[in-house]
Tab-separated table of C-alpha atoms in Angstrom:
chain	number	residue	atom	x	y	z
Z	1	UNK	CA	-62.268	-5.126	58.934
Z	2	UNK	CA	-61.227	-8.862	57.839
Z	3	UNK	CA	-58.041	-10.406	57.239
Z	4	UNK	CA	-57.810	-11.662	53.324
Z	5	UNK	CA	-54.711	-12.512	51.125
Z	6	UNK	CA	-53.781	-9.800	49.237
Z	7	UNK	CA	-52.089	-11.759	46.141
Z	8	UNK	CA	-55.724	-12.874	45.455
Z	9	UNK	CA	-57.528	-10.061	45.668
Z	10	UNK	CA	-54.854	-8.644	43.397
Z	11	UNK	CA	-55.739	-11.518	40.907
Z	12	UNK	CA	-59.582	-10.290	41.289
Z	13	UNK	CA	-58.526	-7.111	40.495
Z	14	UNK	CA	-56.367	-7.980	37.736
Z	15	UNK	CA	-59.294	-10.192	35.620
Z	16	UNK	CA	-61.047	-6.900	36.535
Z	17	UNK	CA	-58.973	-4.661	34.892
Z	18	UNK	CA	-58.078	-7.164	31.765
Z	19	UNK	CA	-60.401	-5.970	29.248
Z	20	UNK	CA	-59.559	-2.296	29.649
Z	21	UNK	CA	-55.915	-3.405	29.381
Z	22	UNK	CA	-56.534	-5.161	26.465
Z	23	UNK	CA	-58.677	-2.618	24.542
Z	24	UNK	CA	-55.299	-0.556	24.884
Z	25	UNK	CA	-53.014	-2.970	23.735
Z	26	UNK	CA	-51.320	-3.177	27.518
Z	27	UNK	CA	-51.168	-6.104	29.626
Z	28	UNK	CA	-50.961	-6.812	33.389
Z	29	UNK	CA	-48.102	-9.137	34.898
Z	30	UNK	CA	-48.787	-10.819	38.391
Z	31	UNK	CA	-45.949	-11.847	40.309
Z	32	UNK	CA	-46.456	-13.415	44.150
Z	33	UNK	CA	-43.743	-14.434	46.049
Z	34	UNK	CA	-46.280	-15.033	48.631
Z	35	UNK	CA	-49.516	-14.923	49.306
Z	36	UNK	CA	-49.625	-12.638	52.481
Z	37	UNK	CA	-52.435	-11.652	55.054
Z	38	UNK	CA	-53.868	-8.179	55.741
Z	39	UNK	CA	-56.110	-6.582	57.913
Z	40	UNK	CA	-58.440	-4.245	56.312
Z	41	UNK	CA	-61.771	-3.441	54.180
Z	42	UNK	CA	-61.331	-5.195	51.205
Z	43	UNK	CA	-63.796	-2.895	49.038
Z	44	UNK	CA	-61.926	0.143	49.949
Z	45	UNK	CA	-58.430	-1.388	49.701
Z	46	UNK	CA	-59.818	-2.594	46.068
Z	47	UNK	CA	-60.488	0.885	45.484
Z	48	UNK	CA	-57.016	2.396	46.450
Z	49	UNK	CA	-55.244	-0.481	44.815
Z	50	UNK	CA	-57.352	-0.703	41.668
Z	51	UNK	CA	-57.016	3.225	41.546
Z	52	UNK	CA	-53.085	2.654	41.086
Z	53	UNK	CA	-53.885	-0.334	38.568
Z	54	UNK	CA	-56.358	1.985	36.287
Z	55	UNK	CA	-53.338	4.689	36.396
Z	56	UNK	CA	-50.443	2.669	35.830
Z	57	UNK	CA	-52.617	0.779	32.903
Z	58	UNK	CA	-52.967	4.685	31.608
Z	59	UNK	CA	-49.814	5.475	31.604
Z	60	UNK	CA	-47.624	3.125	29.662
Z	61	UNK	CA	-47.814	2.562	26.235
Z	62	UNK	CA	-49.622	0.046	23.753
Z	63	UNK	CA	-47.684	-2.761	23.613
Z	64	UNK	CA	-46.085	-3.250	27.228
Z	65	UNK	CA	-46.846	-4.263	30.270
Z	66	UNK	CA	-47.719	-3.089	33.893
Z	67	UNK	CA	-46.029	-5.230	36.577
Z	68	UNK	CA	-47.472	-5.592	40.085
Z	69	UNK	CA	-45.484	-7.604	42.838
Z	70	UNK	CA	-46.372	-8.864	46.415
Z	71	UNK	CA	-44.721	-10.222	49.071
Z	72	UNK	CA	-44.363	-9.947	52.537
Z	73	UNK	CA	-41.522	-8.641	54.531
Z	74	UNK	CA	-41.573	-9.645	58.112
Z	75	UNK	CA	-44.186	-7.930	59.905
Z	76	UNK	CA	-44.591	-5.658	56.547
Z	77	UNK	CA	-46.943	-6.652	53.016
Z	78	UNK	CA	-45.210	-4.774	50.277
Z	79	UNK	CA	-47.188	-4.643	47.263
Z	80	UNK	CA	-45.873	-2.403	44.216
Z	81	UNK	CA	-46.993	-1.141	40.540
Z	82	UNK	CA	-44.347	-0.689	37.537
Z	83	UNK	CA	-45.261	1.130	34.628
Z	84	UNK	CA	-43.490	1.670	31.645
Z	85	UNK	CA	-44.491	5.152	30.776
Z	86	UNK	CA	-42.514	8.640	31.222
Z	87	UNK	CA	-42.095	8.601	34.506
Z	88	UNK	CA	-43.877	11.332	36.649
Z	89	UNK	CA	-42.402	14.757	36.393
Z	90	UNK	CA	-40.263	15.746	39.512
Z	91	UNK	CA	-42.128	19.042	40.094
Z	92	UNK	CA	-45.283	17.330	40.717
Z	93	UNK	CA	-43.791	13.989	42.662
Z	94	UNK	CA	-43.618	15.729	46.652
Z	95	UNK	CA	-47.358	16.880	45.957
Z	96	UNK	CA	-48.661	14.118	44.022
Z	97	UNK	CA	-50.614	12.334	46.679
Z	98	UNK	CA	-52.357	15.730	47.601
Z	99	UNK	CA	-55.740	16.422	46.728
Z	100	UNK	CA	-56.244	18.328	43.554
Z	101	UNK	CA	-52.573	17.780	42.215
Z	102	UNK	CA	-52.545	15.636	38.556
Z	103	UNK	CA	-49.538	14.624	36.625
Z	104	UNK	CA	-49.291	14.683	33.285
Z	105	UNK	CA	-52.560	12.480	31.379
Z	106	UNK	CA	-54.592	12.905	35.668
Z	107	UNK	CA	-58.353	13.148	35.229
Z	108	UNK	CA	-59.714	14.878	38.248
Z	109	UNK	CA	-56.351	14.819	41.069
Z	110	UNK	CA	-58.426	13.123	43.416
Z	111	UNK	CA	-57.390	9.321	42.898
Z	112	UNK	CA	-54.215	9.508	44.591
Z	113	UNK	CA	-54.666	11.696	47.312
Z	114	UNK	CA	-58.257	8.716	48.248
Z	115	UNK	CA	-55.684	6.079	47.919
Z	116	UNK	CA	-53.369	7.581	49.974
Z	117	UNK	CA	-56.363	8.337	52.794
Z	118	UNK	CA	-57.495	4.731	52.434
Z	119	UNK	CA	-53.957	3.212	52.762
Z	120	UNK	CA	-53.184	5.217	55.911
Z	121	UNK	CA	-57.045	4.058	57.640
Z	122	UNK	CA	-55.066	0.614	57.546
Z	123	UNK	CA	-52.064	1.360	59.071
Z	124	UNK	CA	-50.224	1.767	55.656
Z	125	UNK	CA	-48.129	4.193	53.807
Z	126	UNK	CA	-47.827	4.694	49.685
Z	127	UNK	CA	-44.816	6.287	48.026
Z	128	UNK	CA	-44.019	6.742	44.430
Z	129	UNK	CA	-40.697	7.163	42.234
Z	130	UNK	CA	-39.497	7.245	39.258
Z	131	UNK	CA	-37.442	4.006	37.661
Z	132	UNK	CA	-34.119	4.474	36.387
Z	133	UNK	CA	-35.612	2.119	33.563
Z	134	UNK	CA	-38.025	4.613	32.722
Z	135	UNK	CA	-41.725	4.835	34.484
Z	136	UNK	CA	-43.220	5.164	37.631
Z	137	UNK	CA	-43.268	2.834	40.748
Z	138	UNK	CA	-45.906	2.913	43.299
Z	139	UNK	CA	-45.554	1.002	46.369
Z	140	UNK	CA	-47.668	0.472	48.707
Z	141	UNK	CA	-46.581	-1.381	52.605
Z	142	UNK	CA	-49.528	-2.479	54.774
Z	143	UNK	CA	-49.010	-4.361	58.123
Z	144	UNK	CA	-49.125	-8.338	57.964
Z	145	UNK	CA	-51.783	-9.849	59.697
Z	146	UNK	CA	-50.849	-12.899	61.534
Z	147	UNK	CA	-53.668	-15.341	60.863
Z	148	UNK	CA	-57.454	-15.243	59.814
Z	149	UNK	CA	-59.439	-15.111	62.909
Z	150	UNK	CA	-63.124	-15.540	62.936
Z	151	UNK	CA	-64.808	-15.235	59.989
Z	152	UNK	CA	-63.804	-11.881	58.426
């Protein structure tokens, strides 16, 4: 495991994710109000968070915006995904992180339920809900790390 900043390997993910945004007429929106530590594997944490990215760029519609936040919390790293689309349907929202379950526009059902799995390995949990502005938030809390030790 290593300890990394998650606000900038959100910005990796984001110039990652850019041209597939674009080619649907969406855009990503960044906002840090920190740049917080975690302890974790970075390549499967970028596969869990960019996993919630590819979905939430899915789901809204051409000509709006996803919005992704971090900041720490005391001893907590919150980091959450807003899209503007329809929101997920209630029926499916207490299963949606289980294996084989897709809302509406899901490719296979396994996405979330890996995220989840990856999230936990590190000590984290992931939650989802509807906005009362319409779409879907995911968040996602990991433990802080205190400082980078060694050299990850």
């Amino acid at each position: 495991l290593s300890v990394f900043d998650i606000a900038d390997r959100t910005q990796r993910l984001i110039r990652l994710q850019a041209p597939a945004a674009r080619a649907r007429d969406r855009s990503v929106l960044f906002h840090a109000r920190s740049h917080p530590l975690v302890r974790a594997d970075p390549e499967d944490l970028d596969r869990a968070l960019n996993n919630l990215m590819s979905n939430a760029v899915r789901h809204t519609p051409s000509g709006t915006a996803v919005e992704i936040h971090v900041e720490q919390l005391h001893d907590k790293v919150r980091w959450s995904i807003r899209d503007q689309g329809a929101g997920i349907d209630d029926a499916v929202l207490p299963t949606l992180f289980e294996s084989g379950v897709k809302g509406d526009g899901g490719e296979h059902g396994l996405g979330l339920s890996i995220s989840l799995r990856i999230i936990q390995q590190f000590g984290g949990t992931i939650a989802a809900h509807n906005r009362a502005q319409g779409g879907a938030e995911f968040v996602v809390t990991l433990p802080a790390a205190e400082s980078v030790s060694g050299t990850g």
